[in-house]
Each structure stands twice: as structure tokens, then as C-alpha cells.
mmCIF file of C-alpha atoms in Angstrom:
data_model
loop_
_atom_site.group_PDB
_atom_site.id
_atom_site.type_symbol
_atom_site.label_atom_id
_atom_site.label_comp_id
_atom_site.label_asym_id
_atom_site.label_seq_id
_atom_site.Cartn_x
_atom_site.Cartn_y
_atom_site.Cartn_z
ATOM 1 C CA MET A 1 127.048 79.460 129.132
ATOM 2 C CA LEU A 2 126.143 83.121 128.829
ATOM 3 C CA VAL A 3 126.103 84.714 125.391
ATOM 4 C CA GLU A 4 126.423 88.484 125.156
ATOM 5 C CA SER A 5 123.620 90.159 123.243
ATOM 6 C CA PRO A 6 124.574 92.091 120.118
ATOM 7 C CA PRO A 7 124.805 95.909 120.567
ATOM 8 C CA GLU A 8 121.622 96.655 118.595
ATOM 9 C CA GLN A 9 119.647 94.174 120.686
ATOM 10 C CA ARG A 10 120.931 95.677 123.943
ATOM 11 C CA ALA A 11 120.022 99.146 122.656
ATOM 12 C CA GLU A 12 116.499 97.992 121.871
ATOM 13 C CA THR A 13 115.833 96.172 125.134
ATOM 14 C CA ALA A 14 117.543 98.669 127.441
ATOM 15 C CA PRO A 15 115.169 101.144 129.056
ATOM 16 C CA ALA A 16 115.208 104.692 127.751
ATOM 17 C CA PRO A 17 117.009 107.279 129.888
ATOM 18 C CA PRO A 18 114.707 108.815 132.553
ATOM 19 C CA THR A 19 114.849 112.275 130.953
ATOM 20 C CA ARG A 20 113.773 110.917 127.585
ATOM 21 C CA ARG A 21 110.920 108.955 129.145
ATOM 22 C CA VAL A 22 109.717 112.090 130.924
ATOM 23 C CA VAL A 23 109.814 114.066 127.670
ATOM 24 C CA ARG A 24 107.860 111.341 125.854
ATOM 25 C CA ALA A 25 105.287 111.178 128.663
ATOM 26 C CA PHE A 26 104.914 114.960 128.636
ATOM 27 C CA GLY A 27 104.471 114.767 124.876
ATOM 28 C CA LEU A 28 101.552 112.361 125.334
ATOM 29 C CA VAL A 29 99.901 114.797 127.770
ATOM 30 C CA LEU A 30 100.414 117.585 125.243
ATOM 31 C CA ALA A 31 98.946 115.409 122.484
ATOM 32 C CA VAL A 32 95.852 114.775 124.633
ATOM 33 C CA ALA A 33 95.455 118.538 125.191
ATOM 34 C CA ILE A 34 95.749 119.243 121.451
ATOM 35 C CA LEU A 35 93.222 116.511 120.695
ATOM 36 C CA VAL A 36 90.724 117.997 123.163
ATOM 37 C CA LEU A 37 91.095 121.452 121.580
ATOM 38 C CA VAL A 38 90.599 120.093 118.064
ATOM 39 C CA ALA A 39 87.559 118.082 119.193
ATOM 40 C CA LEU A 40 86.032 121.235 120.719
ATOM 41 C CA ALA A 41 86.731 123.108 117.476
ATOM 42 C CA SER A 42 84.999 120.304 115.564
ATOM 43 C CA ILE A 43 81.891 120.828 117.693
ATOM 44 C CA ALA A 44 81.969 124.637 117.608
ATOM 45 C CA ILE A 45 82.941 125.288 113.969
ATOM 46 C CA GLY A 46 80.984 124.169 110.938
ATOM 47 C CA ALA A 47 79.464 125.087 107.606
ATOM 48 C CA LYS A 48 76.465 126.409 109.556
ATOM 49 C CA GLU A 49 77.574 129.232 111.815
ATOM 50 C CA LEU A 50 76.504 129.056 115.450
ATOM 51 C CA SER A 51 77.256 131.403 118.321
ATOM 52 C CA LEU A 52 79.218 130.158 121.318
ATOM 53 C CA GLY A 53 75.998 130.485 123.316
ATOM 54 C CA GLN A 54 74.189 128.120 120.952
ATOM 55 C CA VAL A 55 77.069 125.658 121.100
ATOM 56 C CA TRP A 56 77.088 125.759 124.906
ATOM 57 C CA HIS A 57 73.311 125.347 125.018
ATOM 58 C CA GLY A 58 73.474 122.397 122.642
ATOM 59 C CA LEU A 59 76.140 120.682 124.732
ATOM 60 C CA PHE A 60 74.546 121.046 128.152
ATOM 61 C CA GLU A 61 70.912 122.147 127.770
ATOM 62 C CA ASP A 62 69.464 120.259 124.815
ATOM 63 C CA SER A 63 65.899 121.439 124.162
ATOM 64 C CA GLY A 64 65.449 120.512 120.515
ATOM 65 C CA THR A 65 66.180 123.927 118.970
ATOM 66 C CA TYR A 66 67.939 124.315 115.621
ATOM 67 C CA GLY A 67 71.299 124.995 117.274
ATOM 68 C CA ASP A 68 70.925 122.025 119.599
ATOM 69 C CA VAL A 69 70.235 119.694 116.683
ATOM 70 C CA VAL A 70 73.296 120.969 114.802
ATOM 71 C CA VAL A 71 75.514 120.527 117.876
ATOM 72 C CA ALA A 72 74.179 116.993 118.383
ATOM 73 C CA GLU A 73 75.057 116.168 114.764
ATOM 74 C CA ARG A 74 78.527 117.613 115.210
ATOM 75 C CA MET A 75 78.983 115.589 118.404
ATOM 76 C CA SER A 76 78.273 112.353 116.530
ATOM 77 C CA ARG A 77 80.608 113.456 113.770
ATOM 78 C CA THR A 78 83.369 114.345 116.207
ATOM 79 C CA VAL A 79 83.108 111.066 118.124
ATOM 80 C CA LEU A 80 83.319 109.080 114.894
ATOM 81 C CA GLY A 81 86.277 111.200 113.772
ATOM 82 C CA LEU A 82 88.079 110.494 117.039
ATOM 83 C CA LEU A 83 87.534 106.752 116.738
ATOM 84 C CA ALA A 84 88.225 106.475 112.998
ATOM 85 C CA GLY A 85 91.318 108.681 113.205
ATOM 86 C CA ALA A 86 92.804 106.621 116.032
ATOM 87 C CA ALA A 87 92.013 103.404 114.146
ATOM 88 C CA LEU A 88 93.678 104.573 110.928
ATOM 89 C CA GLY A 89 96.761 105.793 112.789
ATOM 90 C CA LEU A 90 97.156 102.536 114.697
ATOM 91 C CA ALA A 91 96.549 100.450 111.563
ATOM 92 C CA GLY A 92 99.157 102.447 109.663
ATOM 93 C CA ALA A 93 101.750 102.067 112.435
ATOM 94 C CA VAL A 94 101.143 98.314 112.694
ATOM 95 C CA LEU A 95 101.359 97.802 108.928
ATOM 96 C CA GLN A 96 104.533 99.874 108.657
ATOM 97 C CA ALA A 97 106.094 97.689 111.336
ATOM 98 C CA LEU A 98 104.744 94.480 109.805
ATOM 99 C CA THR A 99 106.002 95.250 106.279
ATOM 100 C CA ARG A 100 109.123 97.068 107.516
ATOM 101 C CA ASN A 101 108.175 99.871 105.148
ATOM 102 C CA PRO A 102 107.839 103.352 106.698
ATOM 103 C CA LEU A 103 105.804 104.487 103.691
ATOM 104 C CA ALA A 104 103.164 101.755 104.018
ATOM 105 C CA ASP A 105 99.547 102.630 104.748
ATOM 106 C CA PRO A 106 96.333 100.664 105.394
ATOM 107 C CA GLY A 107 95.588 100.590 101.665
ATOM 108 C CA LEU A 108 98.782 98.650 100.955
ATOM 109 C CA LEU A 109 97.227 95.283 101.864
ATOM 110 C CA GLY A 110 94.022 95.883 99.900
ATOM 111 C CA ILE A 111 91.789 96.492 102.930
ATOM 112 C CA ASN A 112 90.303 99.728 101.557
ATOM 113 C CA ALA A 113 89.748 98.091 98.170
ATOM 114 C CA GLY A 114 87.974 95.142 99.780
ATOM 115 C CA ALA A 115 85.619 97.417 101.703
ATOM 116 C CA SER A 116 84.852 99.513 98.600
ATOM 117 C CA ALA A 117 84.225 96.462 96.414
ATOM 118 C CA ALA A 118 81.820 95.022 98.992
ATOM 119 C CA VAL A 119 79.873 98.282 99.207
ATOM 120 C CA VAL A 120 79.482 98.678 95.442
ATOM 121 C CA THR A 121 78.379 95.047 95.215
ATOM 122 C CA ALA A 122 75.761 95.616 97.918
ATOM 123 C CA ILE A 123 74.433 98.720 96.151
ATOM 124 C CA THR A 124 74.382 97.304 92.631
ATOM 125 C CA PHE A 125 73.279 93.724 93.114
ATOM 126 C CA LEU A 126 71.528 93.658 96.498
ATOM 127 C CA GLY A 127 69.806 97.045 96.525
ATOM 128 C CA VAL A 128 71.340 98.244 99.810
ATOM 129 C CA THR A 129 70.878 102.016 100.124
ATOM 130 C CA SER A 130 71.481 102.971 103.765
ATOM 131 C CA LEU A 131 74.761 103.742 105.483
ATOM 132 C CA SER A 132 73.912 101.254 108.222
ATOM 133 C CA GLY A 133 73.718 98.593 105.509
ATOM 134 C CA TYR A 134 77.042 99.643 104.003
ATOM 135 C CA VAL A 135 78.845 99.247 107.312
ATOM 136 C CA TRP A 136 78.579 95.483 107.549
ATOM 137 C CA PHE A 137 79.298 94.841 103.880
ATOM 138 C CA ALA A 138 82.328 97.116 104.017
ATOM 139 C CA PHE A 139 83.689 95.495 107.143
ATOM 140 C CA PHE A 140 83.285 91.939 105.886
ATOM 141 C CA GLY A 141 84.772 92.930 102.521
ATOM 142 C CA ALA A 142 87.823 94.299 104.309
ATOM 143 C CA ALA A 143 88.072 91.171 106.477
ATOM 144 C CA ALA A 144 87.769 88.842 103.466
ATOM 145 C CA VAL A 145 90.547 90.648 101.600
ATOM 146 C CA GLY A 146 92.740 90.663 104.705
ATOM 147 C CA ALA A 147 92.353 86.891 104.987
ATOM 148 C CA LEU A 148 93.011 86.444 101.250
ATOM 149 C CA VAL A 149 96.179 88.560 101.409
ATOM 150 C CA TRP A 150 97.382 86.479 104.350
ATOM 151 C CA PHE A 151 96.719 83.262 102.402
ATOM 152 C CA LEU A 152 98.323 84.453 99.156
ATOM 153 C CA GLY A 153 101.247 85.963 101.068
ATOM 154 C CA GLY A 154 102.217 82.522 102.276
ATOM 155 C CA SER A 155 100.107 82.103 105.419
ATOM 156 C CA ARG A 156 102.551 80.669 107.996
ATOM 157 C CA GLY A 157 105.427 81.406 105.666
ATOM 158 C CA ALA A 158 104.328 84.985 105.022
ATOM 159 C CA THR A 159 107.010 87.653 104.689
ATOM 160 C CA PRO A 160 106.651 91.452 104.498
ATOM 161 C CA VAL A 161 107.425 91.465 100.766
ATOM 162 C CA ARG A 162 104.912 88.698 99.962
ATOM 163 C CA LEU A 163 102.161 90.411 101.939
ATOM 164 C CA ALA A 164 102.786 93.743 100.205
ATOM 165 C CA LEU A 165 102.821 92.143 96.746
ATOM 166 C CA ALA A 166 99.647 90.168 97.429
ATOM 167 C CA GLY A 167 97.875 93.284 98.721
ATOM 168 C CA THR A 168 98.930 95.355 95.725
ATOM 169 C CA ALA A 169 97.746 92.719 93.242
ATOM 170 C CA ILE A 170 94.375 92.271 94.937
ATOM 171 C CA SER A 171 93.875 96.049 95.186
ATOM 172 C CA ALA A 172 94.482 96.460 91.448
ATOM 173 C CA ALA A 173 91.987 93.722 90.602
ATOM 174 C CA LEU A 174 89.304 95.050 92.956
ATOM 175 C CA TYR A 175 89.624 98.650 91.800
ATOM 176 C CA GLY A 176 89.243 97.418 88.222
ATOM 177 C CA TYR A 177 86.041 95.638 89.290
ATOM 178 C CA LEU A 178 84.839 98.807 91.017
ATOM 179 C CA GLN A 179 85.333 100.959 87.944
ATOM 180 C CA ALA A 180 83.611 98.434 85.683
ATOM 181 C CA VAL A 181 80.524 98.152 87.910
ATOM 182 C CA MET A 182 80.166 101.902 88.413
ATOM 183 C CA ILE A 183 80.534 102.632 84.705
ATOM 184 C CA MET A 184 77.784 100.143 83.850
ATOM 185 C CA ASP A 185 75.439 101.248 86.653
ATOM 186 C CA ASP A 186 74.717 104.996 86.911
ATOM 187 C CA ALA A 187 72.768 104.519 90.152
ATOM 188 C CA ALA A 188 75.695 102.780 91.796
ATOM 189 C CA LEU A 189 78.026 105.512 90.543
ATOM 190 C CA GLY A 190 75.867 108.222 92.121
ATOM 191 C CA LYS A 191 75.676 106.464 95.479
ATOM 192 C CA MET A 192 79.293 105.324 95.581
ATOM 193 C CA ARG A 193 80.687 108.694 94.526
ATOM 194 C CA PHE A 194 79.970 110.162 97.952
ATOM 195 C CA TRP A 195 81.086 107.154 99.978
ATOM 196 C CA THR A 196 84.370 106.533 98.154
ATOM 197 C CA VAL A 197 85.558 110.099 98.761
ATOM 198 C CA GLY A 198 85.618 109.559 102.536
ATOM 199 C CA SER A 199 83.419 111.655 104.790
ATOM 200 C CA LEU A 200 82.319 112.140 108.394
ATOM 201 C CA SER A 201 79.206 114.125 107.487
ATOM 202 C CA ALA A 202 76.849 111.128 107.572
ATOM 203 C CA ALA A 203 77.973 110.059 111.053
ATOM 204 C CA THR A 204 75.267 108.826 113.417
ATOM 205 C CA ASP A 205 75.289 107.281 116.861
ATOM 206 C CA SER A 206 74.037 104.040 115.305
ATOM 207 C CA THR A 207 76.979 103.834 112.906
ATOM 208 C CA THR A 208 79.453 104.448 115.714
ATOM 209 C CA GLU A 209 77.854 101.788 117.898
ATOM 210 C CA GLN A 210 78.069 99.214 115.098
ATOM 211 C CA VAL A 211 81.795 99.638 114.511
ATOM 212 C CA LEU A 212 82.837 100.399 118.116
ATOM 213 C CA PRO A 213 83.396 96.750 119.217
ATOM 214 C CA PHE A 214 85.751 96.131 116.288
ATOM 215 C CA LEU A 215 87.625 99.387 116.899
ATOM 216 C CA LEU A 216 88.097 98.603 120.583
ATOM 217 C CA ALA A 217 89.219 95.022 119.933
ATOM 218 C CA GLY A 218 91.617 96.143 117.200
ATOM 219 C CA THR A 219 93.048 98.881 119.432
ATOM 220 C CA VAL A 220 93.716 96.512 122.339
ATOM 221 C CA LEU A 221 95.303 93.950 120.008
ATOM 222 C CA ALA A 222 97.494 96.544 118.268
ATOM 223 C CA LEU A 223 98.810 97.922 121.561
ATOM 224 C CA ALA A 224 99.519 94.396 122.803
ATOM 225 C CA LEU A 225 101.654 93.700 119.706
ATOM 226 C CA ALA A 226 104.117 96.528 120.383
ATOM 227 C CA ARG A 227 106.799 94.340 121.984
ATOM 228 C CA PRO A 228 106.780 91.441 119.476
ATOM 229 C CA LEU A 229 106.755 93.895 116.556
ATOM 230 C CA ASN A 230 109.727 95.677 118.140
ATOM 231 C CA ALA A 231 111.559 92.363 118.189
ATOM 232 C CA MET A 232 110.658 91.631 114.548
ATOM 233 C CA ALA A 233 112.052 95.005 113.504
ATOM 234 C CA MET A 234 115.547 93.696 114.346
ATOM 235 C CA GLY A 235 115.198 90.820 111.867
ATOM 236 C CA ASP A 236 113.611 87.392 111.944
ATOM 237 C CA ASP A 237 116.611 85.607 113.449
ATOM 238 C CA THR A 238 116.980 88.096 116.279
ATOM 239 C CA ALA A 239 113.228 88.071 116.917
ATOM 240 C CA LYS A 240 113.260 84.282 117.213
ATOM 241 C CA ALA A 241 116.185 84.487 119.599
ATOM 242 C CA LEU A 242 114.178 86.895 121.738
ATOM 243 C CA GLY A 243 111.298 84.413 121.850
ATOM 244 C CA ALA A 244 108.940 86.124 119.398
ATOM 245 C CA ASN A 245 106.541 83.891 117.460
ATOM 246 C CA LEU A 246 106.826 85.315 113.947
ATOM 247 C CA ASN A 247 103.814 83.608 112.387
ATOM 248 C CA ARG A 248 101.519 84.445 115.275
ATOM 249 C CA THR A 249 102.699 88.058 115.398
ATOM 250 C CA ARG A 250 102.155 88.532 111.660
ATOM 251 C CA ALA A 251 98.735 86.896 111.768
ATOM 252 C CA LEU A 252 97.615 88.984 114.747
ATOM 253 C CA SER A 253 99.017 92.142 113.134
ATOM 254 C CA MET A 254 96.972 91.431 110.007
ATOM 255 C CA LEU A 255 93.909 90.830 112.167
ATOM 256 C CA ALA A 256 94.407 94.070 114.134
ATOM 257 C CA ALA A 257 94.945 96.151 110.981
ATOM 258 C CA THR A 258 91.911 94.579 109.308
ATOM 259 C CA MET A 259 89.616 95.264 112.259
ATOM 260 C CA LEU A 260 90.846 98.838 112.654
ATOM 261 C CA CYS A 261 90.996 99.864 109.015
ATOM 262 C CA GLY A 262 87.954 97.805 108.022
ATOM 263 C CA ALA A 263 85.726 99.332 110.698
ATOM 264 C CA ALA A 264 86.954 102.883 110.017
ATOM 265 C CA THR A 265 86.488 102.471 106.255
ATOM 266 C CA ALA A 266 83.053 100.947 106.749
ATOM 267 C CA ALA A 267 81.898 103.952 108.762
ATOM 268 C CA CYS A 268 83.601 106.782 106.855
ATOM 269 C CA GLY A 269 84.668 105.458 103.473
ATOM 270 C CA PRO A 270 88.311 105.067 102.393
ATOM 271 C CA ILE A 271 90.265 108.023 103.823
ATOM 272 C CA VAL A 272 93.834 108.192 102.565
ATOM 273 C CA PHE A 273 97.153 109.377 104.007
ATOM 274 C CA VAL A 274 96.135 109.511 107.695
ATOM 275 C CA GLY A 275 97.589 106.067 108.377
ATOM 276 C CA LEU A 276 100.687 106.950 106.363
ATOM 277 C CA MET A 277 101.577 110.445 107.543
ATOM 278 C CA VAL A 278 101.004 110.353 111.282
ATOM 279 C CA PRO A 279 102.992 107.193 112.200
ATOM 280 C CA HIS A 280 105.836 108.369 109.967
ATOM 281 C CA VAL A 281 105.935 111.816 111.587
ATOM 282 C CA VAL A 282 105.585 110.341 115.087
ATOM 283 C CA ARG A 283 108.526 108.022 114.483
ATOM 284 C CA SER A 284 110.757 111.054 113.847
ATOM 285 C CA PHE A 285 110.556 112.140 117.507
ATOM 286 C CA THR A 286 109.743 108.916 119.380
ATOM 287 C CA GLY A 287 112.281 106.695 117.664
ATOM 288 C CA PRO A 288 111.445 103.176 116.437
ATOM 289 C CA ASP A 289 109.903 101.929 119.698
ATOM 290 C CA LEU A 290 106.285 100.940 118.977
ATOM 291 C CA ARG A 291 105.443 101.189 122.667
ATOM 292 C CA TRP A 292 105.542 104.953 122.089
ATOM 293 C CA ILE A 293 104.658 105.144 118.385
ATOM 294 C CA LEU A 294 101.275 103.447 118.838
ATOM 295 C CA PRO A 295 99.918 105.698 121.641
ATOM 296 C CA TYR A 296 101.144 108.820 119.859
ATOM 297 C CA ALA A 297 99.596 107.681 116.564
ATOM 298 C CA ALA A 298 96.290 106.941 118.299
ATOM 299 C CA LEU A 299 96.200 110.490 119.699
ATOM 300 C CA LEU A 300 97.574 112.539 116.800
ATOM 301 C CA SER A 301 95.777 110.790 113.916
ATOM 302 C CA PRO A 302 92.360 112.052 115.125
ATOM 303 C CA VAL A 303 93.914 115.526 115.353
ATOM 304 C CA LEU A 304 94.731 115.342 111.638
ATOM 305 C CA LEU A 305 91.380 113.838 110.675
ATOM 306 C CA LEU A 306 89.215 116.231 112.695
ATOM 307 C CA GLY A 307 91.401 119.191 111.731
ATOM 308 C CA ALA A 308 90.965 118.323 108.053
ATOM 309 C CA ASP A 309 87.226 117.964 108.599
ATOM 310 C CA VAL A 310 87.011 121.430 110.184
ATOM 311 C CA ILE A 311 89.016 122.919 107.302
ATOM 312 C CA GLY A 312 86.626 121.288 104.829
ATOM 313 C CA ARG A 313 83.635 122.884 106.549
ATOM 314 C CA ILE A 314 85.192 126.359 106.508
ATOM 315 C CA VAL A 315 86.679 126.660 103.009
ATOM 316 C CA ALA A 316 83.496 125.729 101.117
ATOM 317 C CA ARG A 317 80.796 127.464 103.196
ATOM 318 C CA PRO A 318 77.842 127.100 103.058
ATOM 319 C CA ALA A 319 78.683 123.719 101.475
ATOM 320 C CA GLU A 320 81.364 121.304 102.711
ATOM 321 C CA LEU A 321 84.519 119.797 101.285
ATOM 322 C CA GLN A 322 84.680 116.137 102.287
ATOM 323 C CA VAL A 323 87.428 115.187 104.708
ATOM 324 C CA GLY A 324 88.834 112.557 102.330
ATOM 325 C CA ILE A 325 89.523 115.294 99.760
ATOM 326 C CA VAL A 326 91.223 117.533 102.334
ATOM 327 C CA THR A 327 93.483 114.754 103.646
ATOM 328 C CA ALA A 328 94.433 113.885 100.061
ATOM 329 C CA ILE A 329 95.308 117.535 99.323
ATOM 330 C CA LEU A 330 97.357 117.779 102.508
ATOM 331 C CA GLY A 331 98.859 114.317 102.216
ATOM 332 C CA GLY A 332 100.075 114.466 98.606
ATOM 333 C CA PRO A 333 102.842 117.042 99.169
ATOM 334 C CA VAL A 334 103.780 115.462 102.501
ATOM 335 C CA PHE A 335 104.106 112.040 100.855
ATOM 336 C CA ILE A 336 106.331 113.470 98.111
ATOM 337 C CA TYR A 337 108.494 115.129 100.766
ATOM 338 C CA LEU A 338 108.816 111.901 102.759
ATOM 339 C CA VAL A 339 109.780 109.907 99.664
ATOM 340 C CA ARG A 340 112.386 112.486 98.597
ATOM 341 C CA ARG A 341 113.835 112.704 102.117
ATOM 342 C CA ARG A 342 114.092 108.921 102.356
ATOM 343 C CA ARG A 343 115.750 108.721 98.934
ATOM 344 C CA THR A 344 118.241 111.454 99.923
ATOM 345 C CA ALA A 345 119.061 109.618 103.137
ATOM 346 C CA GLN A 346 119.830 106.439 101.170
ATOM 347 C CA LEU A 347 122.239 108.183 98.781
#
């Protein structure tokens, strides 16, 4: 006996009209072009002024001069910004779909707090001083908190609300621990002050290589979850009817977000609003289909992150304003606007 699918299900599973698919595909090409331009600007523009000739020489004819060294540093910084930006955007999109909350971000499940708590513990009690040492502590701290949130949220019986509540509670406890340790230890405060702001300025090829496997694995997993997360967006009953495994999808979504956000936070520190703003903005012109939201978020989030980094280098010359500060300044008003618009839409 054939049962007719409900209208919303048919709308979700039906292919988009050809014209709309062409527009979306063209948009992806445009996003790639914008990303390339911003990446070039990140290499060419900095707190230390270089001529276009020096930038060109540093890119293609490295001979160890001052300009070449600066360009090499900016290259490492740009590559890390590309990877971290894409990771934060993907993590934000996955978490917004998982929690069914368009205003969710990677910090909602305590991942940033877990990474920060692990780093301050390593500095204060284990004497770790190098960024390469922070990376592993930060990543495992993020992973441990992700697993704890999954357990406290009900494990196999986890729901979006339980996961969000568990993440919020753990974040509050960990940030209290952070403040207590830093107040009691001036050395830890001095070292953590720079890392907790969020910055790309300490980027090295070694740091990128350490987090790259986790970023790649998290990216592949997030993209593979687009279809089951689309099904879950229509409600648990409908998702089950479509054959989606709810527990597995939620567990894999948590794993993907933890790998992406944990690795990005380990390398750059906790950078706010990127994972919130970009997926939310992208959804306004792609619609709710994660098969389009995720690629767009992966391309446009690095645009925001690298653009903010370039702005930070220009406005405070010859010093720099850390990218985490710039994204917070840009993101605050945008977040207020999004909240007010959502509230108006509900009235």
C-alpha cells in the first residue's frame, strides 16, 4: 500500500528547480573568487608595509630577505585562517542543525570552554609554554567536553534541548575555573591573555600540520551528514520515517563539531561569532538545505575571518588588533540584529 508523503516532506526531498540550482552553483563560484581575493589581501596587507614587488618576490623568489620572511609568515597565517575559518563555519552550521537553533554557535556545547580550560591547566600546573604544546591540550580538552556533553545530554536519548543545557552548564563551570586559576597565577594570566583573545599572528606551518588531520576528517564528516541532518530538521518522527538514524546522526554531528571547533580553537584560540554569523547569513539565501549551507559556510567563513584579520592589522599600525577582538566587535551588532529580527518574525 502506497502512502503519500506529507507536503513538507515532498518539498524537502524534491530537487530544486534548475534555475535555482544554477544560481546556487554560480554563487559558490563567486564565493571561491571572493575567498581568493581576500586570501591575496591577507598576504599583501599587514602591519608592516611591503611593496607589491616585495610581496611578489616573497611568493615566487624566496631568497631570505626581510620582505620574503614577512610574506612567508603571512602565508602561514593565511593558510591557518582559511582552515580555521572553514572549520568554524562548518561547526556552526552543524550545531545549528543539530540543536535546531539558528542562533547556536560552537561555544554553545562548551567546546571552546573545554579547550581554554585545558590550556590554562597545562600552563599553570604542567609548565607548558609553547603554542605547539597548547595545541594538543586544547584539542583533547575540547574532545573531553564534547564527550561529557553527549553523556550528560542523554547519550542515545540525547535531544537538542538536553545537549544545549548540558553545554551551557559545563561552560559556566569551566569559565569559573578559568577565572579562578588565572586570578591566583599571574604567570598563567599573562600567557593566557593572548591566547584567549583569539589570534592568527602566531601561526606556523608546524601548528597547521598538527591540526590539519582533524580539520580534514571533521570537514568530510560534516559534509556527509548533510542529508540526515536535513531529515532531522523535519522532526524526529519524519526523520525516522525517512530512514535516518537519530542517535548515530547526533553522535556523529557532535564528533564532527568537536573535531572542527576543537582543532580551530587549539590553533587560534577561541574566536567568537564566526560560526554563528556566517551559517545564519548563508541560510537566508540558500534556504534550509544543508547540502548548500555547508559548502557556502566553508567558503564564506574564511572570508570573514581573514577579512577581520586584515582589518586588525590596518587599524592599529604598527601594532595589531587581534582577530578575535575584531570578530567580536563586528559580531556583537550583527547578533543583536539577528535576535531582534527573529523576535519580530515570531510576533
